Amino acid sequence: SKMDFSHSSLFGYIEDLQELTIIERPVRRSLKTPEEIERLTVDEELSDIERAVYLLSSGQDIQGTSVVANLPVLMRQNPAETLRRVLPKIREVLHVAGVEMQLTAAVSFLTVLQEESVSIHTYSHSFLHIILQNLEHRDAGVSNAWLETLLAVIEALPKETVRHEILNPLVSKAQLSQTLQSRLVSCKIMGKVANKFEAHIVKREVLPLVKSLCQDVEYEVRACMCRQLEHVARGIGTELTKTVVLPELVELARDEGSSVRLAAFETLVNLLDMFDADDRSQTVLPLVKSFCEKSFKTDESILVSLSFHLGKLCNGLYGIFTPEQHLRFLEFYKKLSTLGLQQENGHNDNQLHLQTLEQEKKYISVRKNCAYNFPAMIVFVDPKNFHLELYSIFFCLCHDPEVPVRYTMAISFFEVAKLLNSDVYTIHKELVTLLQDESLEVLDALVGHLPEILELMTNRGENNGESKLLSIPDLIPALTTAEQRAATSLKWRTHEKLLQKYACLPHIISSDQIYYRFLHRMLTIILTNNVLPVQKAAARTLCVYLRYNRKQEQRHEVIQKLIEQLGQGKSYWNRLRFLDTCEFIMELFSKSFFCKYFFLPVLELTHDPVANVRMKLCCLLPKVKSTLKIPTDKHLLQQLELCIRKLLCQEKDKDVLTIVKRTVLELDRMEISVDAFQKRFYENDLLDQEKERQEHLLLEMEQLEKEKQKNEGRSTNINDKMFEKKRRDSKTSSVLAKSINLSISGSSSGTSAGKEEKKSKLVRSQSFSSQVLHPKYSNIDKCPNKNSATGYTSSVPGMGKSCMLSFSDDSFRTRAAGNSGNAAFPSSSSRNLFNSADQKSNGNKEGQSRKMSM
């Protein structure tokens, strides 16, 4: 039926809505009466101390709680008066205080201790007795809060105070006649006190209490004391641990309570390093074996803990295992790794019944713990035996149906790759699988160490001598799929993290692959994404790709797009991102590169119609000025000064004008670096010169590779023609055949002699390429911002569109002569960074004719 929108029906809807609002309007039951407001009112002229005393004496509970919460502030402001007047009142109030005030007081007392507002002697005299009085509060949460405060206080108290105020009263509190809560508190205090005194004092005064608590009638007390035995053992040393603690642990491991047995097992595992080989083989190993057998047969409650400690256990007992025991524990681990999955195939008859939700959660936790222990199990079986013994389990865990299991495998993937070393190629497929995982949590966990994982796989894979791409099949599609899935999700932090890590790709895959599959994608993200951190991450990664691009034509295309689509973009948001990109350019590239391609487009934004863009530009100008060198860049300095002068004269926006004036003062204080080295800029100049040298070498490598390809193609054509001629004329005479052979060998030897020098240079350049794309990338991330400095900068009238005309295609031609062939230490004033290739290409025919004449 169609809805009726007539006049009468609309009024009916409105009346119904009004009735609903009346019904749903909350009833304010918490309004205070005038009498209550009067009782809550405090004289404003009272000091903080007087107000605190008044509220504790006659105020309501909520006011008293606020005073207790404010105790650390009062102690900082006036400790003497607070201790004299406020603390006694708090002590009185706590006897009858509710749970909220008790919890607040425990936290405040701990804060006073941590802030060291008073000396430890004063603290123990004033606060310790209050803590001890409230330690046995009837509410378990309150008691635990005061216990945590006391354990922290024990760390700071002197030994004598601990002995008289805490240890001596423990003798009575640990007796069976005391309450369960009192005995549990005594157990935890024992573990803390054991590390405070020497071994002989612990043996005489603490160990008798420990033994009695280990034999308590309540299983909670026995389990609690059992977990503290680790701390006691660390305090008394190896000998006493063997004679006193180990027998107690053996007895507790056979306890009737499952929680006690579990506590004994975990304590044994944590103390393995304190037992000698005899104790491990004769005492610990039989206990562990019985635990493993019982876990499946009678007591599944310890499966989760057993799976968590299995890696530490196997490696701790490694030296005493027989081959049969070694195999048995390995099989036990494999069984745990697939626990809960076998019933789907009907393998496990005992579990054919429907599992409860609790059981499923338990099995997921067990498999997750197995994933956590996987690196330890690789050490246990030896990495050489990984493919034979553990690969099937690794495959199952990486393809587990539950996200927490795959997430844990993604976190530990880097550790696995490190352990496998040269055999890392065996887990290539699982890397691709996890990169394409449907859960973004898994992808986020894997991406954390993605650069290190890819580096291990490309450097140590089985195809190390071949193309890097061959070592990881399907890597590039997996990487692009992962980025697209992160981009379409709402988890922008994962997307940002992934883009940051993708900056490692230049030393993993080829320059062409990056250009066609990743570089343009980064530019698209900058232009279309709406999240600022993601855009900045994409901008920085794009600059890294540009930094290591091997083809001058591609570099020019990317620079042109950055200037046209970002710097001259219609959206002010794009122009802001252009300034962000320029910051990364200044960080990653040499000063000469920035001045050549980006200096004038940046200055062009002084005419931008949006105030935010001009404001950001003004903040960036000191960095821009630091890229200049005198006298080479004198004309650029003049342009900068003209722009600033124009801003000062013509700027109408007050906020922008304020920043311009502040920037002018900063620019005036700067010093411009000169072409020659200066002491104060020595490190920055060295770093910049190294960047410039690397940029020159990239150009040389590209040019040499082109020449090599041309020469190889020409020599191949010559040899083919000679072979054909030889085949046709071979029937005429043997003399003619000999002369042909001589001419071929002569020409090839001449060509090889002419190419020898070029070949050696190419080898050196290629070796540099591998260095640049590997360790230099890590250095680039650490490059400091270059504040080379500049002298006086007044400012500039505008440059109009003529500034941008210089960035047309003609701008990439040679503007100055100069040979950049000496790559070791080129002139730092060189502005023809990428033009040297153009010069070489222009003289290419001449060089080839000279080589042919040789």
PDB file of C-alpha atoms in Angstrom, residues 410-415 417-418 431 443-456 497 501 504:
ATOM      1  CA  ALA A 410      52.659 -13.509  10.386  1.00  0.00           C
ATOM      2  CA  ILE A 411      54.365 -11.986  13.434  1.00  0.00           C
ATOM      3  CA  SER A 412      56.906 -14.816  13.663  1.00  0.00           C
ATOM      4  CA  PHE A 413      57.502 -15.061   9.889  1.00  0.00           C
ATOM      5  CA  PHE A 414      60.629 -12.904  10.039  1.00  0.00           C
ATOM      6  CA  GLU A 415      62.146 -15.082  12.786  1.00  0.00           C
ATOM      7  CA  ALA A 417      63.064 -16.596   7.638  1.00  0.00           C
ATOM      8  CA  LYS A 418      66.181 -15.671   9.660  1.00  0.00           C
ATOM      9  CA  LEU A 431      54.736 -15.317   2.179  1.00  0.00           C
ATOM     10  CA  LEU A 443      48.618  -8.301   6.730  1.00  0.00           C
ATOM     11  CA  ASP A 444      49.450  -5.635   9.322  1.00  0.00           C
ATOM     12  CA  ALA A 445      51.448  -8.145  11.388  1.00  0.00           C
ATOM     13  CA  LEU A 446      53.388  -9.349   8.329  1.00  0.00           C
ATOM     14  CA  VAL A 447      54.152  -5.879   6.970  1.00  0.00           C
ATOM     15  CA  GLY A 448      56.001  -4.903  10.163  1.00  0.00           C
ATOM     16  CA  HIS A 449      59.123  -6.814   9.032  1.00  0.00           C
ATOM     17  CA  LEU A 450      58.384  -6.995   5.301  1.00  0.00           C
ATOM     18  CA  PRO A 451      61.589  -5.187   4.153  1.00  0.00           C
ATOM     19  CA  GLU A 452      63.783  -7.543   6.184  1.00  0.00           C
ATOM     20  CA  ILE A 453      61.873 -10.625   4.975  1.00  0.00           C
ATOM     21  CA  LEU A 454      62.148  -9.621   1.300  1.00  0.00           C
ATOM     22  CA  GLU A 455      65.821  -8.816   1.715  1.00  0.00           C
ATOM     23  CA  LEU A 456      66.482 -12.271   3.175  1.00  0.00           C
ATOM     24  CA  LYS A 497      52.348   1.380   7.380  1.00  0.00           C
ATOM     25  CA  LYS A 501      57.411  -0.419   4.090  1.00  0.00           C
ATOM     26  CA  CYS A 504      62.206  -1.054   0.367  1.00  0.00           C
TER      27      CYS A 504
END
